[in-house]
Amino acid sequence: MSTAAPAASAGTVLADLLPASSASRARLRDAALIAGGAALTGLAAQLSVPVPGSPVPVTGQTFAALLVGTALGARRGFASLLLYAVAGVAGLPWFADGSSGWSMPSFGYILGMLAASAAVGALARRGGDRTVLRMAGVMVLGSAVIYAVGVPYLAHSAHLSASQAVSLGLRPYLLGDALKAALAMGALPATWRLVGRSS
């Protein structure tokens, strides 16, 4: 039975368009996509800018995590971010600023990325990445999921009040998140348009 890439139809994410001629090759493709998504997130995490007074830097990590989830779909996106998290906890220095382990106050954001990658991947499979407006909603939801886990974790681990955690772990990042969302809003729908023209 052939598992060639499906047409760009409803229920399809970008990764589904990569051809695989057999079930075993599809599994290899998926494994490569999962590993590649984890590596991309680790590389993006090294684009790090410290925020004065906050233990959480601005990084490219959240953008990469949401992009991976959207492009790969919920299952592969979650697996990719899980690989990223497990490898970092095990000692691979690819969290922000080349760090590893789980004891840093910002680790909650990594846990949030796991949930967010699955959420945005599920929305992408329903066409959430096909238009600019839909993609904006996907990015807002994905970012909200990351903060919903990361900010309370920061408050607990750094012994902050809720308002302090919001001031240090949410507000300084909203402008950067808006810029990341704008990039995704342009990139993914444009990719789908290109795919539509070539199919």
PDB file of C-alpha atoms in Angstrom:
ATOM      1  CA  MET A   1       0.000   0.000   0.000  1.00  0.00           C
ATOM      2  CA  SER A   2       1.392   3.407  -0.953  1.00  0.00           C
ATOM      3  CA  THR A   3       1.694   6.204   1.582  1.00  0.00           C
ATOM      4  CA  ALA A   4       2.574   8.918  -0.884  1.00  0.00           C
ATOM      5  CA  ALA A   5       1.982  12.474   0.221  1.00  0.00           C
ATOM      6  CA  PRO A   6      -1.690  13.476   0.208  1.00  0.00           C
ATOM      7  CA  ALA A   7      -2.986  16.503  -1.598  1.00  0.00           C
ATOM      8  CA  ALA A   8      -3.171  19.765   0.340  1.00  0.00           C
ATOM      9  CA  SER A   9      -6.680  19.159   1.655  1.00  0.00           C
ATOM     10  CA  ALA A  10      -8.544  19.612   4.923  1.00  0.00           C
ATOM     11  CA  GLY A  11      -7.056  17.530   7.708  1.00  0.00           C
ATOM     12  CA  THR A  12      -3.545  17.883   6.298  1.00  0.00           C
ATOM     13  CA  VAL A  13      -0.602  19.657   7.920  1.00  0.00           C
ATOM     14  CA  LEU A  14       2.502  20.721   6.026  1.00  0.00           C
ATOM     15  CA  ALA A  15       4.541  17.714   7.154  1.00  0.00           C
ATOM     16  CA  ASP A  16       1.958  15.361   5.644  1.00  0.00           C
ATOM     17  CA  LEU A  17       2.902  16.649   2.199  1.00  0.00           C
ATOM     18  CA  LEU A  18       6.364  15.108   2.380  1.00  0.00           C
ATOM     19  CA  PRO A  19       6.206  11.883   0.345  1.00  0.00           C
ATOM     20  CA  ALA A  20       6.842   8.412   1.740  1.00  0.00           C
ATOM     21  CA  SER A  21       6.520   5.360  -0.486  1.00  0.00           C
ATOM     22  CA  SER A  22       5.894   2.839   2.281  1.00  0.00           C
ATOM     23  CA  ALA A  23       4.798   2.635   5.899  1.00  0.00           C
ATOM     24  CA  SER A  24       8.375   2.078   7.074  1.00  0.00           C
ATOM     25  CA  ARG A  25       9.584   5.113   5.148  1.00  0.00           C
ATOM     26  CA  ALA A  26       6.732   7.144   6.625  1.00  0.00           C
ATOM     27  CA  ARG A  27       7.933   6.162  10.105  1.00  0.00           C
ATOM     28  CA  LEU A  28      11.486   7.181   9.201  1.00  0.00           C
ATOM     29  CA  ARG A  29      10.198  10.477   7.806  1.00  0.00           C
ATOM     30  CA  ASP A  30       8.251  11.133  11.002  1.00  0.00           C
ATOM     31  CA  ALA A  31      11.256  10.278  13.189  1.00  0.00           C
ATOM     32  CA  ALA A  32      13.417  12.676  11.184  1.00  0.00           C
ATOM     33  CA  LEU A  33      10.787  15.418  11.454  1.00  0.00           C
ATOM     34  CA  ILE A  34      10.501  14.916  15.211  1.00  0.00           C
ATOM     35  CA  ALA A  35      14.271  15.042  15.698  1.00  0.00           C
ATOM     36  CA  GLY A  36      14.568  18.020  13.349  1.00  0.00           C
ATOM     37  CA  GLY A  37      11.857  19.925  15.211  1.00  0.00           C
ATOM     38  CA  ALA A  38      13.630  19.320  18.518  1.00  0.00           C
ATOM     39  CA  ALA A  39      16.937  20.488  17.023  1.00  0.00           C
ATOM     40  CA  LEU A  40      15.308  23.599  15.552  1.00  0.00           C
ATOM     41  CA  THR A  41      13.845  24.476  18.950  1.00  0.00           C
ATOM     42  CA  GLY A  42      17.231  23.952  20.601  1.00  0.00           C
ATOM     43  CA  LEU A  43      18.957  26.186  18.060  1.00  0.00           C
ATOM     44  CA  ALA A  44      16.290  28.872  18.384  1.00  0.00           C
ATOM     45  CA  ALA A  45      16.683  28.811  22.165  1.00  0.00           C
ATOM     46  CA  GLN A  46      20.245  30.063  21.703  1.00  0.00           C
ATOM     47  CA  LEU A  47      18.871  33.297  20.222  1.00  0.00           C
ATOM     48  CA  SER A  48      18.553  34.683  23.718  1.00  0.00           C
ATOM     49  CA  VAL A  49      18.335  38.218  25.067  1.00  0.00           C
ATOM     50  CA  PRO A  50      18.256  38.760  28.851  1.00  0.00           C
ATOM     51  CA  VAL A  51      15.416  40.774  30.350  1.00  0.00           C
ATOM     52  CA  PRO A  52      16.574  43.021  33.226  1.00  0.00           C
ATOM     53  CA  GLY A  53      15.172  41.805  36.539  1.00  0.00           C
ATOM     54  CA  SER A  54      13.659  38.619  35.086  1.00  0.00           C
ATOM     55  CA  PRO A  55      15.098  35.081  35.124  1.00  0.00           C
ATOM     56  CA  VAL A  56      13.354  34.411  31.793  1.00  0.00           C
ATOM     57  CA  PRO A  57      15.174  35.631  28.664  1.00  0.00           C
ATOM     58  CA  VAL A  58      13.570  36.517  25.351  1.00  0.00           C
ATOM     59  CA  THR A  59      14.398  33.676  22.964  1.00  0.00           C
ATOM     60  CA  GLY A  60      13.419  32.243  19.617  1.00  0.00           C
ATOM     61  CA  GLN A  61      12.413  29.067  21.443  1.00  0.00           C
ATOM     62  CA  THR A  62       8.687  29.749  21.743  1.00  0.00           C
ATOM     63  CA  PHE A  63       8.419  30.728  18.084  1.00  0.00           C
ATOM     64  CA  ALA A  64      10.181  27.523  17.036  1.00  0.00           C
ATOM     65  CA  ALA A  65       7.999  25.390  19.313  1.00  0.00           C
ATOM     66  CA  LEU A  66       4.790  26.844  17.878  1.00  0.00           C
ATOM     67  CA  LEU A  67       6.104  26.571  14.333  1.00  0.00           C
ATOM     68  CA  VAL A  68       7.064  22.930  14.901  1.00  0.00           C
ATOM     69  CA  GLY A  69       3.652  22.099  16.350  1.00  0.00           C
ATOM     70  CA  THR A  70       1.818  23.817  13.513  1.00  0.00           C
ATOM     71  CA  ALA A  71       3.906  22.321  10.712  1.00  0.00           C
ATOM     72  CA  LEU A  72       4.131  18.783  12.116  1.00  0.00           C
ATOM     73  CA  GLY A  73       0.674  18.401  13.641  1.00  0.00           C
ATOM     74  CA  ALA A  74      -0.302  17.577  17.220  1.00  0.00           C
ATOM     75  CA  ARG A  75       1.216  14.110  17.575  1.00  0.00           C
ATOM     76  CA  ARG A  76       4.567  14.752  15.905  1.00  0.00           C
ATOM     77  CA  GLY A  77       4.783  18.274  17.323  1.00  0.00           C
ATOM     78  CA  PHE A  78       4.254  17.034  20.869  1.00  0.00           C
ATOM     79  CA  ALA A  79       6.790  14.231  20.335  1.00  0.00           C
ATOM     80  CA  SER A  80       9.316  16.735  19.007  1.00  0.00           C
ATOM     81  CA  LEU A  81       8.960  19.057  21.999  1.00  0.00           C
ATOM     82  CA  LEU A  82       8.997  16.072  24.357  1.00  0.00           C
ATOM     83  CA  LEU A  83      12.309  14.984  22.823  1.00  0.00           C
ATOM     84  CA  TYR A  84      13.599  18.532  23.231  1.00  0.00           C
ATOM     85  CA  ALA A  85      12.545  18.644  26.902  1.00  0.00           C
ATOM     86  CA  VAL A  86      13.782  15.154  27.825  1.00  0.00           C
ATOM     87  CA  ALA A  87      17.160  15.653  26.142  1.00  0.00           C
ATOM     88  CA  GLY A  88      17.595  19.006  27.888  1.00  0.00           C
ATOM     89  CA  VAL A  89      16.685  17.566  31.285  1.00  0.00           C
ATOM     90  CA  ALA A  90      19.140  14.721  30.633  1.00  0.00           C
ATOM     91  CA  GLY A  91      21.946  17.257  30.176  1.00  0.00           C
ATOM     92  CA  LEU A  92      22.017  18.307  26.529  1.00  0.00           C
ATOM     93  CA  PRO A  93      22.827  22.043  26.730  1.00  0.00           C
ATOM     94  CA  TRP A  94      20.192  23.337  24.325  1.00  0.00           C
ATOM     95  CA  PHE A  95      17.825  25.234  26.570  1.00  0.00           C
ATOM     96  CA  ALA A  96      18.202  29.042  26.578  1.00  0.00           C
ATOM     97  CA  ASP A  97      21.827  30.197  26.903  1.00  0.00           C
ATOM     98  CA  GLY A  98      23.125  26.639  26.580  1.00  0.00           C
ATOM     99  CA  SER A  99      21.546  25.530  29.850  1.00  0.00           C
ATOM    100  CA  SER A 100      20.100  22.137  30.721  1.00  0.00           C
ATOM    101  CA  GLY A 101      18.262  20.446  33.583  1.00  0.00           C
ATOM    102  CA  TRP A 102      14.875  21.206  35.097  1.00  0.00           C
ATOM    103  CA  SER A 103      15.721  23.359  38.130  1.00  0.00           C
ATOM    104  CA  MET A 104      15.650  26.762  36.407  1.00  0.00           C
ATOM    105  CA  PRO A 105      12.611  29.005  37.050  1.00  0.00           C
ATOM    106  CA  SER A 106      11.911  29.153  33.304  1.00  0.00           C
ATOM    107  CA  PHE A 107      11.419  25.387  32.965  1.00  0.00           C
ATOM    108  CA  GLY A 108       7.649  25.846  33.189  1.00  0.00           C
ATOM    109  CA  TYR A 109       7.703  27.565  29.805  1.00  0.00           C
ATOM    110  CA  ILE A 110       9.255  24.438  28.291  1.00  0.00           C
ATOM    111  CA  LEU A 111       6.453  22.355  29.813  1.00  0.00           C
ATOM    112  CA  GLY A 112       3.981  24.863  28.385  1.00  0.00           C
ATOM    113  CA  MET A 113       5.537  24.427  24.953  1.00  0.00           C
ATOM    114  CA  LEU A 114       4.706  20.728  25.088  1.00  0.00           C
ATOM    115  CA  ALA A 115       1.016  21.451  25.551  1.00  0.00           C
ATOM    116  CA  ALA A 116       1.079  24.356  23.100  1.00  0.00           C
ATOM    117  CA  SER A 117       2.673  22.293  20.330  1.00  0.00           C
ATOM    118  CA  ALA A 118      -0.160  19.771  20.577  1.00  0.00           C
ATOM    119  CA  ALA A 119      -2.809  22.496  20.675  1.00  0.00           C
ATOM    120  CA  VAL A 120      -1.538  24.415  17.651  1.00  0.00           C
ATOM    121  CA  GLY A 121      -0.943  21.168  15.775  1.00  0.00           C
ATOM    122  CA  ALA A 122      -4.570  20.158  16.300  1.00  0.00           C
ATOM    123  CA  LEU A 123      -5.730  23.565  15.070  1.00  0.00           C
ATOM    124  CA  ALA A 124      -3.456  23.345  12.022  1.00  0.00           C
ATOM    125  CA  ARG A 125      -5.043  20.024  11.102  1.00  0.00           C
ATOM    126  CA  ARG A 126      -8.363  21.885  11.074  1.00  0.00           C
ATOM    127  CA  GLY A 127      -7.001  24.539   8.712  1.00  0.00           C
ATOM    128  CA  GLY A 128      -5.797  27.004  11.349  1.00  0.00           C
ATOM    129  CA  ASP A 129      -2.590  27.710   9.438  1.00  0.00           C
ATOM    130  CA  ARG A 130      -4.168  28.368   6.030  1.00  0.00           C
ATOM    131  CA  THR A 131      -5.006  32.080   6.354  1.00  0.00           C
ATOM    132  CA  VAL A 132      -3.440  35.066   8.077  1.00  0.00           C
ATOM    133  CA  LEU A 133      -6.359  35.605  10.457  1.00  0.00           C
ATOM    134  CA  ARG A 134      -6.600  31.958  11.447  1.00  0.00           C
ATOM    135  CA  MET A 135      -2.856  31.798  11.979  1.00  0.00           C
ATOM    136  CA  ALA A 136      -3.057  34.839  14.238  1.00  0.00           C
ATOM    137  CA  GLY A 137      -5.578  32.996  16.406  1.00  0.00           C
ATOM    138  CA  VAL A 138      -3.404  29.880  16.472  1.00  0.00           C
ATOM    139  CA  MET A 139      -0.372  31.859  17.626  1.00  0.00           C
ATOM    140  CA  VAL A 140      -2.338  33.718  20.301  1.00  0.00           C
ATOM    141  CA  LEU A 141      -3.742  30.474  21.673  1.00  0.00           C
ATOM    142  CA  GLY A 142      -0.366  28.741  21.589  1.00  0.00           C
ATOM    143  CA  SER A 143       1.312  31.621  23.416  1.00  0.00           C
ATOM    144  CA  ALA A 144      -1.502  31.689  25.981  1.00  0.00           C
ATOM    145  CA  VAL A 145      -0.997  27.985  26.703  1.00  0.00           C
ATOM    146  CA  ILE A 146       2.743  28.513  27.221  1.00  0.00           C
ATOM    147  CA  TYR A 147       2.119  31.378  29.655  1.00  0.00           C
ATOM    148  CA  ALA A 148      -0.654  29.481  31.438  1.00  0.00           C
ATOM    149  CA  VAL A 149       1.947  26.906  32.479  1.00  0.00           C
ATOM    150  CA  GLY A 150       5.108  29.022  32.560  1.00  0.00           C
ATOM    151  CA  VAL A 151       3.937  31.948  34.690  1.00  0.00           C
ATOM    152  CA  PRO A 152       2.542  29.878  37.605  1.00  0.00           C
ATOM    153  CA  TYR A 153       5.656  27.686  37.489  1.00  0.00           C
ATOM    154  CA  LEU A 154       7.809  30.815  37.668  1.00  0.00           C
ATOM    155  CA  ALA A 155       5.796  32.112  40.630  1.00  0.00           C
ATOM    156  CA  HIS A 156       6.189  28.828  42.490  1.00  0.00           C
ATOM    157  CA  SER A 157       9.865  28.202  41.729  1.00  0.00           C
ATOM    158  CA  ALA A 158      11.015  31.785  42.317  1.00  0.00           C
ATOM    159  CA  HIS A 159       8.675  32.397  45.295  1.00  0.00           C
ATOM    160  CA  LEU A 160       6.881  35.281  43.598  1.00  0.00           C
ATOM    161  CA  SER A 161       3.360  36.574  44.001  1.00  0.00           C
ATOM    162  CA  ALA A 162       1.005  36.165  41.057  1.00  0.00           C
ATOM    163  CA  SER A 163       1.340  39.839  40.137  1.00  0.00           C
ATOM    164  CA  GLN A 164       5.134  39.683  40.353  1.00  0.00           C
ATOM    165  CA  ALA A 165       5.199  36.591  38.142  1.00  0.00           C
ATOM    166  CA  VAL A 166       3.014  38.339  35.560  1.00  0.00           C
ATOM    167  CA  SER A 167       5.252  41.428  35.653  1.00  0.00           C
ATOM    168  CA  LEU A 168       8.441  39.394  35.272  1.00  0.00           C
ATOM    169  CA  GLY A 169       7.260  36.453  33.191  1.00  0.00           C
ATOM    170  CA  LEU A 170       4.541  37.788  30.887  1.00  0.00           C
ATOM    171  CA  ARG A 171       4.406  41.533  30.262  1.00  0.00           C
ATOM    172  CA  PRO A 172       7.993  42.008  28.991  1.00  0.00           C
ATOM    173  CA  TYR A 173       7.426  39.400  26.286  1.00  0.00           C
ATOM    174  CA  LEU A 174       4.165  40.511  24.705  1.00  0.00           C
ATOM    175  CA  LEU A 175       5.742  42.750  22.053  1.00  0.00           C
ATOM    176  CA  GLY A 176       8.175  40.018  21.028  1.00  0.00           C
ATOM    177  CA  ASP A 177       5.312  37.538  20.843  1.00  0.00           C
ATOM    178  CA  ALA A 178       3.416  39.905  18.573  1.00  0.00           C
ATOM    179  CA  LEU A 179       6.422  40.084  16.229  1.00  0.00           C
ATOM    180  CA  LYS A 180       6.770  36.280  16.234  1.00  0.00           C
ATOM    181  CA  ALA A 181       3.056  35.946  15.494  1.00  0.00           C
ATOM    182  CA  ALA A 182       3.404  38.352  12.570  1.00  0.00           C
ATOM    183  CA  LEU A 183       6.216  36.221  11.121  1.00  0.00           C
ATOM    184  CA  ALA A 184       4.140  33.053  11.414  1.00  0.00           C
ATOM    185  CA  MET A 185       1.056  34.783  10.019  1.00  0.00           C
ATOM    186  CA  GLY A 186       3.019  35.574   6.888  1.00  0.00           C
ATOM    187  CA  ALA A 187       5.104  32.411   6.539  1.00  0.00           C
ATOM    188  CA  LEU A 188       2.675  29.537   6.954  1.00  0.00           C
ATOM    189  CA  PRO A 189      -0.259  30.783   4.859  1.00  0.00           C
ATOM    190  CA  ALA A 190       2.261  31.777   2.157  1.00  0.00           C
ATOM    191  CA  THR A 191       3.686  28.255   2.215  1.00  0.00           C
ATOM    192  CA  TRP A 192       0.207  26.807   1.739  1.00  0.00           C
ATOM    193  CA  ARG A 193      -0.375  29.138  -1.210  1.00  0.00           C
ATOM    194  CA  LEU A 194       2.860  27.918  -2.813  1.00  0.00           C
ATOM    195  CA  VAL A 195       1.860  24.304  -2.204  1.00  0.00           C
ATOM    196  CA  GLY A 196      -1.527  24.989  -3.782  1.00  0.00           C
ATOM    197  CA  ARG A 197       0.070  26.423  -6.892  1.00  0.00           C
ATOM    198  CA  SER A 198       2.459  23.503  -7.305  1.00  0.00           C
ATOM    199  CA  SER A 199      -0.052  20.713  -6.669  1.00  0.00           C
TER     200      SER A 199
END
